[in-house]
């Protein structure tokens, strides 16, 4: 027995309902789609038909989730506060009553089920990442992962060029935060693999994107390779570009604006 597309839709809709108000998006995939693009050393150790869901953050996550999280927790004593905020939101979603009800109904059909939550900043004992975020986003259809091999007549010879994902709505103004693997939940063959939107179809555009990401990533211009519907606010850019003290400074500014 395998989970139907209706089961997948129910799980995805519940995660979306929990997380979208905090500036996150979710997209389902099968483990086999992910593993098929990678060498065995990076495979997820689950059957190919296992359900997984990738979690992305959009620009609004900083105002809708991160700053309220910092206001509640305070800035002192927090290392990697953005990572901790993401973990808090994803964990809270997985433990919410509506999510547990859906998972409980699945547990009755698939008693061996577990939710393996992997975050983009986590490493295995081998120092390899727990999952390759851009590959997961690509196979789920959430974003197109542009790599050197996607450029015809490459101008870089043997030079190493790192790939980058582009979101159809946000361009480069987003991040891939987590992968939820529903171990023990096989999905039927009816679940078809989506094709990620090719937002940068021309050779010239792909060269511009990859060179911007590899050579001038600090100016963030590569993020605008497509016209985004939303970008990071000036406050968020300052927070990401400067020291950890920026979060405390930004919270003080927000407090003054309310007086």
PDB file of C-alpha atoms in Angstrom:
ATOM      1  CA  UNK A   1       0.000   0.000   0.000  1.00  0.00           C
ATOM      2  CA  UNK A   2       1.219   3.522  -0.828  1.00  0.00           C
ATOM      3  CA  UNK A   3       0.091   7.024   0.058  1.00  0.00           C
ATOM      4  CA  UNK A   4      -2.139   8.562  -2.604  1.00  0.00           C
ATOM      5  CA  UNK A   5      -1.683  11.959  -4.192  1.00  0.00           C
ATOM      6  CA  UNK A   6      -4.580  13.043  -1.969  1.00  0.00           C
ATOM      7  CA  UNK A   7      -2.506  12.106   1.096  1.00  0.00           C
ATOM      8  CA  UNK A   8       0.418  14.094  -0.285  1.00  0.00           C
ATOM      9  CA  UNK A   9      -1.822  17.076  -0.976  1.00  0.00           C
ATOM     10  CA  UNK A  10      -3.213  16.884   2.565  1.00  0.00           C
ATOM     11  CA  UNK A  11       0.244  16.840   4.153  1.00  0.00           C
ATOM     12  CA  UNK A  12       1.518  19.620   1.882  1.00  0.00           C
ATOM     13  CA  UNK A  13      -1.564  21.777   2.474  1.00  0.00           C
ATOM     14  CA  UNK A  14      -1.219  21.431   6.251  1.00  0.00           C
ATOM     15  CA  UNK A  15       2.477  22.348   6.203  1.00  0.00           C
ATOM     16  CA  UNK A  16       1.695  25.272   3.892  1.00  0.00           C
ATOM     17  CA  UNK A  17      -1.086  26.416   6.206  1.00  0.00           C
ATOM     18  CA  UNK A  18       1.270  26.309   9.199  1.00  0.00           C
ATOM     19  CA  UNK A  19       4.259  27.930   7.552  1.00  0.00           C
ATOM     20  CA  UNK A  20       3.049  30.307   4.829  1.00  0.00           C
ATOM     21  CA  UNK A  21       1.935  32.966   7.321  1.00  0.00           C
ATOM     22  CA  UNK A  22       5.530  33.092   8.522  1.00  0.00           C
ATOM     23  CA  UNK A  23       6.953  33.588   5.031  1.00  0.00           C
ATOM     24  CA  UNK A  24       7.741  29.985   4.047  1.00  0.00           C
ATOM     25  CA  UNK A  25       6.833  27.838   1.031  1.00  0.00           C
ATOM     26  CA  UNK A  26       6.757  24.034   0.812  1.00  0.00           C
ATOM     27  CA  UNK A  27       7.073  21.675  -2.160  1.00  0.00           C
ATOM     28  CA  UNK A  28       6.792  17.856  -2.125  1.00  0.00           C
ATOM     29  CA  UNK A  29       9.126  15.426  -3.869  1.00  0.00           C
ATOM     30  CA  UNK A  30      10.089  11.774  -3.952  1.00  0.00           C
ATOM     31  CA  UNK A  31      13.424  10.683  -2.561  1.00  0.00           C
ATOM     32  CA  UNK A  32      14.154   8.840  -5.796  1.00  0.00           C
ATOM     33  CA  UNK A  33      13.970  12.058  -7.834  1.00  0.00           C
ATOM     34  CA  UNK A  34      16.619  13.557  -5.570  1.00  0.00           C
ATOM     35  CA  UNK A  35      18.865  10.496  -5.413  1.00  0.00           C
ATOM     36  CA  UNK A  36      18.804  10.026  -9.203  1.00  0.00           C
ATOM     37  CA  UNK A  37      20.800  13.244  -9.699  1.00  0.00           C
ATOM     38  CA  UNK A  38      23.490  12.549  -7.118  1.00  0.00           C
ATOM     39  CA  UNK A  39      26.334  10.107  -6.485  1.00  0.00           C
ATOM     40  CA  UNK A  40      25.655   7.399  -3.930  1.00  0.00           C
ATOM     41  CA  UNK A  41      27.643   9.210  -1.216  1.00  0.00           C
ATOM     42  CA  UNK A  42      24.975  11.937  -1.138  1.00  0.00           C
ATOM     43  CA  UNK A  43      21.898   9.692  -1.351  1.00  0.00           C
ATOM     44  CA  UNK A  44      19.161   9.849   1.240  1.00  0.00           C
ATOM     45  CA  UNK A  45      18.971   6.388   2.810  1.00  0.00           C
ATOM     46  CA  UNK A  46      15.299   5.820   2.034  1.00  0.00           C
ATOM     47  CA  UNK A  47      13.437   3.938  -0.719  1.00  0.00           C
ATOM     48  CA  UNK A  48      12.935   5.880  -3.950  1.00  0.00           C
ATOM     49  CA  UNK A  49       9.182   6.250  -3.474  1.00  0.00           C
ATOM     50  CA  UNK A  50       9.500   7.862  -0.015  1.00  0.00           C
ATOM     51  CA  UNK A  51       7.746  11.208   0.421  1.00  0.00           C
ATOM     52  CA  UNK A  52       9.773  14.324   1.277  1.00  0.00           C
ATOM     53  CA  UNK A  53       8.959  18.037   1.455  1.00  0.00           C
ATOM     54  CA  UNK A  54      11.405  20.902   0.942  1.00  0.00           C
ATOM     55  CA  UNK A  55      10.896  24.155   2.887  1.00  0.00           C
ATOM     56  CA  UNK A  56      11.895  27.535   1.429  1.00  0.00           C
ATOM     57  CA  UNK A  57      11.934  30.956   3.070  1.00  0.00           C
ATOM     58  CA  UNK A  58      10.696  33.985   1.112  1.00  0.00           C
ATOM     59  CA  UNK A  59      11.678  37.630   1.739  1.00  0.00           C
ATOM     60  CA  UNK A  60       8.751  38.159   4.096  1.00  0.00           C
ATOM     61  CA  UNK A  61      10.086  35.524   6.494  1.00  0.00           C
ATOM     62  CA  UNK A  62      12.301  38.089   8.166  1.00  0.00           C
ATOM     63  CA  UNK A  63       9.445  40.403   9.110  1.00  0.00           C
ATOM     64  CA  UNK A  64       6.840  37.692   9.708  1.00  0.00           C
ATOM     65  CA  UNK A  65       8.946  35.161  11.604  1.00  0.00           C
ATOM     66  CA  UNK A  66      12.496  36.248  12.398  1.00  0.00           C
ATOM     67  CA  UNK A  67      11.957  39.647  14.010  1.00  0.00           C
ATOM     68  CA  UNK A  68       9.019  38.427  16.154  1.00  0.00           C
ATOM     69  CA  UNK A  69      11.172  35.449  17.173  1.00  0.00           C
ATOM     70  CA  UNK A  70      13.974  37.792  18.210  1.00  0.00           C
ATOM     71  CA  UNK A  71      11.585  40.053  20.090  1.00  0.00           C
ATOM     72  CA  UNK A  72      10.305  37.072  22.036  1.00  0.00           C
ATOM     73  CA  UNK A  73      13.652  35.410  22.699  1.00  0.00           C
ATOM     74  CA  UNK A  74      15.920  38.452  22.891  1.00  0.00           C
ATOM     75  CA  UNK A  75      19.203  38.904  21.059  1.00  0.00           C
ATOM     76  CA  UNK A  76      21.614  37.933  23.802  1.00  0.00           C
ATOM     77  CA  UNK A  77      23.039  34.435  23.913  1.00  0.00           C
ATOM     78  CA  UNK A  78      21.695  33.362  20.506  1.00  0.00           C
ATOM     79  CA  UNK A  79      24.185  31.907  18.054  1.00  0.00           C
ATOM     80  CA  UNK A  80      22.953  31.666  14.446  1.00  0.00           C
ATOM     81  CA  UNK A  81      19.577  33.231  15.296  1.00  0.00           C
ATOM     82  CA  UNK A  82      18.149  32.842  11.758  1.00  0.00           C
ATOM     83  CA  UNK A  83      18.835  29.093  11.846  1.00  0.00           C
ATOM     84  CA  UNK A  84      17.282  28.856  15.294  1.00  0.00           C
ATOM     85  CA  UNK A  85      14.223  30.789  14.117  1.00  0.00           C
ATOM     86  CA  UNK A  86      13.738  28.441  11.157  1.00  0.00           C
ATOM     87  CA  UNK A  87      14.115  25.387  13.377  1.00  0.00           C
ATOM     88  CA  UNK A  88      11.581  26.806  15.830  1.00  0.00           C
ATOM     89  CA  UNK A  89       8.988  27.453  13.105  1.00  0.00           C
ATOM     90  CA  UNK A  90       9.409  24.098  11.352  1.00  0.00           C
ATOM     91  CA  UNK A  91       9.388  22.147  14.636  1.00  0.00           C
ATOM     92  CA  UNK A  92       6.311  24.018  15.852  1.00  0.00           C
ATOM     93  CA  UNK A  93       4.549  23.190  12.596  1.00  0.00           C
ATOM     94  CA  UNK A  94       5.387  19.483  12.836  1.00  0.00           C
ATOM     95  CA  UNK A  95       4.136  19.388  16.426  1.00  0.00           C
ATOM     96  CA  UNK A  96       0.944  21.369  15.845  1.00  0.00           C
ATOM     97  CA  UNK A  97      -2.334  19.569  16.558  1.00  0.00           C
ATOM     98  CA  UNK A  98      -3.639  19.604  12.935  1.00  0.00           C
ATOM     99  CA  UNK A  99      -0.330  18.224  11.646  1.00  0.00           C
ATOM    100  CA  UNK A 100      -0.231  15.507  14.290  1.00  0.00           C
ATOM    101  CA  UNK A 101      -3.783  14.456  13.381  1.00  0.00           C
ATOM    102  CA  UNK A 102      -2.799  14.020   9.746  1.00  0.00           C
ATOM    103  CA  UNK A 103       0.363  12.152  10.687  1.00  0.00           C
ATOM    104  CA  UNK A 104      -1.584   9.932  13.087  1.00  0.00           C
ATOM    105  CA  UNK A 105      -3.922   8.878  10.270  1.00  0.00           C
ATOM    106  CA  UNK A 106      -0.848   7.984   8.215  1.00  0.00           C
ATOM    107  CA  UNK A 107       0.721   6.099  11.103  1.00  0.00           C
ATOM    108  CA  UNK A 108      -2.320   3.824  11.147  1.00  0.00           C
ATOM    109  CA  UNK A 109      -1.589   2.879   7.528  1.00  0.00           C
ATOM    110  CA  UNK A 110       2.206   3.093   7.746  1.00  0.00           C
ATOM    111  CA  UNK A 111       3.188   2.175  11.317  1.00  0.00           C
ATOM    112  CA  UNK A 112       6.907   2.548  10.670  1.00  0.00           C
ATOM    113  CA  UNK A 113       6.615   6.200   9.750  1.00  0.00           C
ATOM    114  CA  UNK A 114       8.924   8.884  11.100  1.00  0.00           C
ATOM    115  CA  UNK A 115       9.580  12.491  10.129  1.00  0.00           C
ATOM    116  CA  UNK A 116      13.278  13.066   9.534  1.00  0.00           C
ATOM    117  CA  UNK A 117      13.820  16.854   9.589  1.00  0.00           C
ATOM    118  CA  UNK A 118      17.088  18.032   8.050  1.00  0.00           C
ATOM    119  CA  UNK A 119      18.191  21.665   8.073  1.00  0.00           C
ATOM    120  CA  UNK A 120      20.399  23.308   5.483  1.00  0.00           C
ATOM    121  CA  UNK A 121      23.105  24.156   8.040  1.00  0.00           C
ATOM    122  CA  UNK A 122      23.436  20.622   9.464  1.00  0.00           C
ATOM    123  CA  UNK A 123      26.356  18.332   8.664  1.00  0.00           C
ATOM    124  CA  UNK A 124      26.867  14.583   8.904  1.00  0.00           C
ATOM    125  CA  UNK A 125      29.829  13.180  10.883  1.00  0.00           C
ATOM    126  CA  UNK A 126      31.623  12.964   7.514  1.00  0.00           C
ATOM    127  CA  UNK A 127      31.256  16.787   7.236  1.00  0.00           C
ATOM    128  CA  UNK A 128      28.978  16.413   4.246  1.00  0.00           C
ATOM    129  CA  UNK A 129      25.676  18.302   4.356  1.00  0.00           C
ATOM    130  CA  UNK A 130      22.641  16.325   5.523  1.00  0.00           C
ATOM    131  CA  UNK A 131      21.000  17.193   2.215  1.00  0.00           C
ATOM    132  CA  UNK A 132      21.893  19.159  -0.903  1.00  0.00           C
ATOM    133  CA  UNK A 133      19.406  21.994  -0.720  1.00  0.00           C
ATOM    134  CA  UNK A 134      19.543  23.213  -4.306  1.00  0.00           C
ATOM    135  CA  UNK A 135      19.077  19.730  -5.744  1.00  0.00           C
ATOM    136  CA  UNK A 136      16.036  19.205  -3.506  1.00  0.00           C
ATOM    137  CA  UNK A 137      14.518  22.522  -4.606  1.00  0.00           C
ATOM    138  CA  UNK A 138      15.108  21.671  -8.273  1.00  0.00           C
ATOM    139  CA  UNK A 139      13.535  18.198  -8.277  1.00  0.00           C
ATOM    140  CA  UNK A 140      10.523  19.467  -6.312  1.00  0.00           C
ATOM    141  CA  UNK A 141       9.894  22.074  -9.020  1.00  0.00           C
ATOM    142  CA  UNK A 142      10.255  24.938  -6.523  1.00  0.00           C
ATOM    143  CA  UNK A 143      13.274  26.552  -8.185  1.00  0.00           C
ATOM    144  CA  UNK A 144      15.571  25.897 -11.156  1.00  0.00           C
ATOM    145  CA  UNK A 145      19.134  24.919 -10.233  1.00  0.00           C
ATOM    146  CA  UNK A 146      21.424  26.486 -12.850  1.00  0.00           C
ATOM    147  CA  UNK A 147      24.845  24.901 -13.163  1.00  0.00           C
ATOM    148  CA  UNK A 148      27.874  25.192 -15.423  1.00  0.00           C
ATOM    149  CA  UNK A 149      26.607  22.225 -17.441  1.00  0.00           C
ATOM    150  CA  UNK A 150      23.481  24.244 -18.353  1.00  0.00           C
ATOM    151  CA  UNK A 151      25.562  26.683 -20.445  1.00  0.00           C
ATOM    152  CA  UNK A 152      26.311  25.825 -24.075  1.00  0.00           C
ATOM    153  CA  UNK A 153      29.890  26.608 -25.175  1.00  0.00           C
ATOM    154  CA  UNK A 154      31.032  27.434 -21.658  1.00  0.00           C
ATOM    155  CA  UNK A 155      33.444  30.400 -21.526  1.00  0.00           C
ATOM    156  CA  UNK A 156      35.184  29.302 -18.318  1.00  0.00           C
ATOM    157  CA  UNK A 157      37.211  26.296 -19.538  1.00  0.00           C
ATOM    158  CA  UNK A 158      38.135  24.222 -16.467  1.00  0.00           C
ATOM    159  CA  UNK A 159      37.347  26.949 -13.931  1.00  0.00           C
ATOM    160  CA  UNK A 160      35.150  25.840 -11.040  1.00  0.00           C
ATOM    161  CA  UNK A 161      31.725  27.511 -11.181  1.00  0.00           C
ATOM    162  CA  UNK A 162      29.197  27.006  -8.407  1.00  0.00           C
ATOM    163  CA  UNK A 163      25.546  26.623  -9.347  1.00  0.00           C
ATOM    164  CA  UNK A 164      22.642  28.665  -8.009  1.00  0.00           C
ATOM    165  CA  UNK A 165      18.855  28.296  -7.790  1.00  0.00           C
ATOM    166  CA  UNK A 166      16.429  30.860  -9.201  1.00  0.00           C
ATOM    167  CA  UNK A 167      12.845  31.042  -7.944  1.00  0.00           C
ATOM    168  CA  UNK A 168      10.148  31.890 -10.532  1.00  0.00           C
ATOM    169  CA  UNK A 169       8.653  34.622  -8.296  1.00  0.00           C
ATOM    170  CA  UNK A 170      11.527  35.730  -6.089  1.00  0.00           C
ATOM    171  CA  UNK A 171      14.564  35.282  -8.344  1.00  0.00           C
ATOM    172  CA  UNK A 172      17.463  34.880  -5.932  1.00  0.00           C
ATOM    173  CA  UNK A 173      15.671  36.510  -3.008  1.00  0.00           C
ATOM    174  CA  UNK A 174      14.869  33.315  -1.121  1.00  0.00           C
ATOM    175  CA  UNK A 175      16.626  30.509   0.745  1.00  0.00           C
ATOM    176  CA  UNK A 176      16.232  26.745   1.026  1.00  0.00           C
ATOM    177  CA  UNK A 177      15.935  25.968   4.711  1.00  0.00           C
ATOM    178  CA  UNK A 178      14.920  22.374   5.425  1.00  0.00           C
ATOM    179  CA  UNK A 179      13.939  18.969   4.091  1.00  0.00           C
ATOM    180  CA  UNK A 180      11.296  16.838   5.795  1.00  0.00           C
ATOM    181  CA  UNK A 181      11.544  13.144   4.901  1.00  0.00           C
ATOM    182  CA  UNK A 182       8.495  11.043   5.770  1.00  0.00           C
ATOM    183  CA  UNK A 183      10.283   7.760   6.290  1.00  0.00           C
ATOM    184  CA  UNK A 184       7.989   4.772   5.924  1.00  0.00           C
ATOM    185  CA  UNK A 185       5.510   6.651   3.708  1.00  0.00           C
ATOM    186  CA  UNK A 186       5.755   5.419   0.105  1.00  0.00           C
ATOM    187  CA  UNK A 187       3.980   7.473  -2.554  1.00  0.00           C
ATOM    188  CA  UNK A 188       2.108   6.035  -5.534  1.00  0.00           C
ATOM    189  CA  UNK A 189       3.419   6.354  -9.074  1.00  0.00           C
ATOM    190  CA  UNK A 190       0.622   8.848  -9.739  1.00  0.00           C
ATOM    191  CA  UNK A 191       2.782  11.562  -8.209  1.00  0.00           C
ATOM    192  CA  UNK A 192       4.516  13.008 -11.255  1.00  0.00           C
ATOM    193  CA  UNK A 193       7.791  14.891 -11.058  1.00  0.00           C
ATOM    194  CA  UNK A 194       7.275  18.588 -11.865  1.00  0.00           C
ATOM    195  CA  UNK A 195       9.568  20.515 -14.188  1.00  0.00           C
ATOM    196  CA  UNK A 196      11.014  23.600 -12.471  1.00  0.00           C
ATOM    197  CA  UNK A 197      10.310  26.850 -14.354  1.00  0.00           C
ATOM    198  CA  UNK A 198      13.258  27.792 -16.562  1.00  0.00           C
ATOM    199  CA  UNK A 199      13.431  31.468 -15.612  1.00  0.00           C
ATOM    200  CA  UNK A 200      16.775  32.087 -17.365  1.00  0.00           C
ATOM    201  CA  UNK A 201      16.491  30.312 -20.742  1.00  0.00           C
ATOM    202  CA  UNK A 202      19.186  32.172 -22.721  1.00  0.00           C
ATOM    203  CA  UNK A 203      22.897  31.366 -22.770  1.00  0.00           C
ATOM    204  CA  UNK A 204      23.743  35.004 -22.115  1.00  0.00           C
ATOM    205  CA  UNK A 205      21.423  35.159 -19.125  1.00  0.00           C
ATOM    206  CA  UNK A 206      22.857  31.986 -17.617  1.00  0.00           C
ATOM    207  CA  UNK A 207      26.409  33.287 -18.030  1.00  0.00           C
ATOM    208  CA  UNK A 208      25.388  36.550 -16.355  1.00  0.00           C
ATOM    209  CA  UNK A 209      23.732  34.631 -13.504  1.00  0.00           C
ATOM    210  CA  UNK A 210      26.625  32.264 -12.811  1.00  0.00           C
ATOM    211  CA  UNK A 211      29.281  34.955 -13.118  1.00  0.00           C
ATOM    212  CA  UNK A 212      27.300  37.250 -10.839  1.00  0.00           C
ATOM    213  CA  UNK A 213      26.917  34.493  -8.255  1.00  0.00           C
ATOM    214  CA  UNK A 214      30.534  33.311  -8.418  1.00  0.00           C
ATOM    215  CA  UNK A 215      32.435  36.559  -8.907  1.00  0.00           C
ATOM    216  CA  UNK A 216      30.239  39.330  -7.478  1.00  0.00           C
ATOM    217  CA  UNK A 217      27.939  37.611  -5.000  1.00  0.00           C
ATOM    218  CA  UNK A 218      28.496  40.364  -2.419  1.00  0.00           C
ATOM    219  CA  UNK A 219      26.536  42.935  -4.444  1.00  0.00           C
ATOM    220  CA  UNK A 220      23.544  40.546  -4.703  1.00  0.00           C
ATOM    221  CA  UNK A 221      22.863  41.620  -8.316  1.00  0.00           C
ATOM    222  CA  UNK A 222      22.505  37.992  -9.415  1.00  0.00           C
ATOM    223  CA  UNK A 223      19.335  37.826  -7.319  1.00  0.00           C
ATOM    224  CA  UNK A 224      17.642  40.163  -9.811  1.00  0.00           C
ATOM    225  CA  UNK A 225      18.290  37.971 -12.860  1.00  0.00           C
ATOM    226  CA  UNK A 226      14.485  37.834 -13.130  1.00  0.00           C
ATOM    227  CA  UNK A 227      12.156  40.583 -11.953  1.00  0.00           C
ATOM    228  CA  UNK A 228      11.207  39.530  -8.408  1.00  0.00           C
ATOM    229  CA  UNK A 229       7.766  40.178  -6.949  1.00  0.00           C
ATOM    230  CA  UNK A 230       9.429  40.880  -3.598  1.00  0.00           C
ATOM    231  CA  UNK A 231      12.976  41.383  -2.321  1.00  0.00           C
ATOM    232  CA  UNK A 232      14.585  41.683   1.097  1.00  0.00           C
ATOM    233  CA  UNK A 233      13.797  44.943   2.871  1.00  0.00           C
ATOM    234  CA  UNK A 234      16.592  47.449   3.517  1.00  0.00           C
ATOM    235  CA  UNK A 235      16.496  46.424   7.185  1.00  0.00           C
ATOM    236  CA  UNK A 236      16.893  42.761   6.290  1.00  0.00           C
ATOM    237  CA  UNK A 237      19.806  43.486   3.945  1.00  0.00           C
ATOM    238  CA  UNK A 238      21.533  45.378   6.710  1.00  0.00           C
ATOM    239  CA  UNK A 239      20.927  42.529   9.102  1.00  0.00           C
ATOM    240  CA  UNK A 240      22.390  39.936   6.721  1.00  0.00           C
ATOM    241  CA  UNK A 241      25.362  42.018   5.621  1.00  0.00           C
ATOM    242  CA  UNK A 242      26.606  43.178   8.989  1.00  0.00           C
ATOM    243  CA  UNK A 243      27.358  41.844  12.441  1.00  0.00           C
ATOM    244  CA  UNK A 244      25.048  39.918  14.716  1.00  0.00           C
ATOM    245  CA  UNK A 245      24.519  43.169  16.630  1.00  0.00           C
ATOM    246  CA  UNK A 246      22.419  44.381  13.709  1.00  0.00           C
ATOM    247  CA  UNK A 247      19.486  42.314  14.942  1.00  0.00           C
ATOM    248  CA  UNK A 248      19.500  44.022  18.319  1.00  0.00           C
ATOM    249  CA  UNK A 249      19.868  47.450  16.666  1.00  0.00           C
ATOM    250  CA  UNK A 250      16.973  46.725  14.299  1.00  0.00           C
ATOM    251  CA  UNK A 251      14.732  45.637  17.162  1.00  0.00           C
ATOM    252  CA  UNK A 252      15.512  48.856  19.032  1.00  0.00           C
ATOM    253  CA  UNK A 253      14.578  50.873  15.938  1.00  0.00           C
ATOM    254  CA  UNK A 254      11.286  49.004  15.682  1.00  0.00           C
ATOM    255  CA  UNK A 255      10.556  49.672  19.349  1.00  0.00           C
ATOM    256  CA  UNK A 256      11.211  53.404  18.916  1.00  0.00           C
ATOM    257  CA  UNK A 257       8.929  53.563  15.884  1.00  0.00           C
ATOM    258  CA  UNK A 258       6.057  52.237  18.023  1.00  0.00           C
ATOM    259  CA  UNK A 259       6.472  54.884  20.727  1.00  0.00           C
TER     260      UNK A 259
END
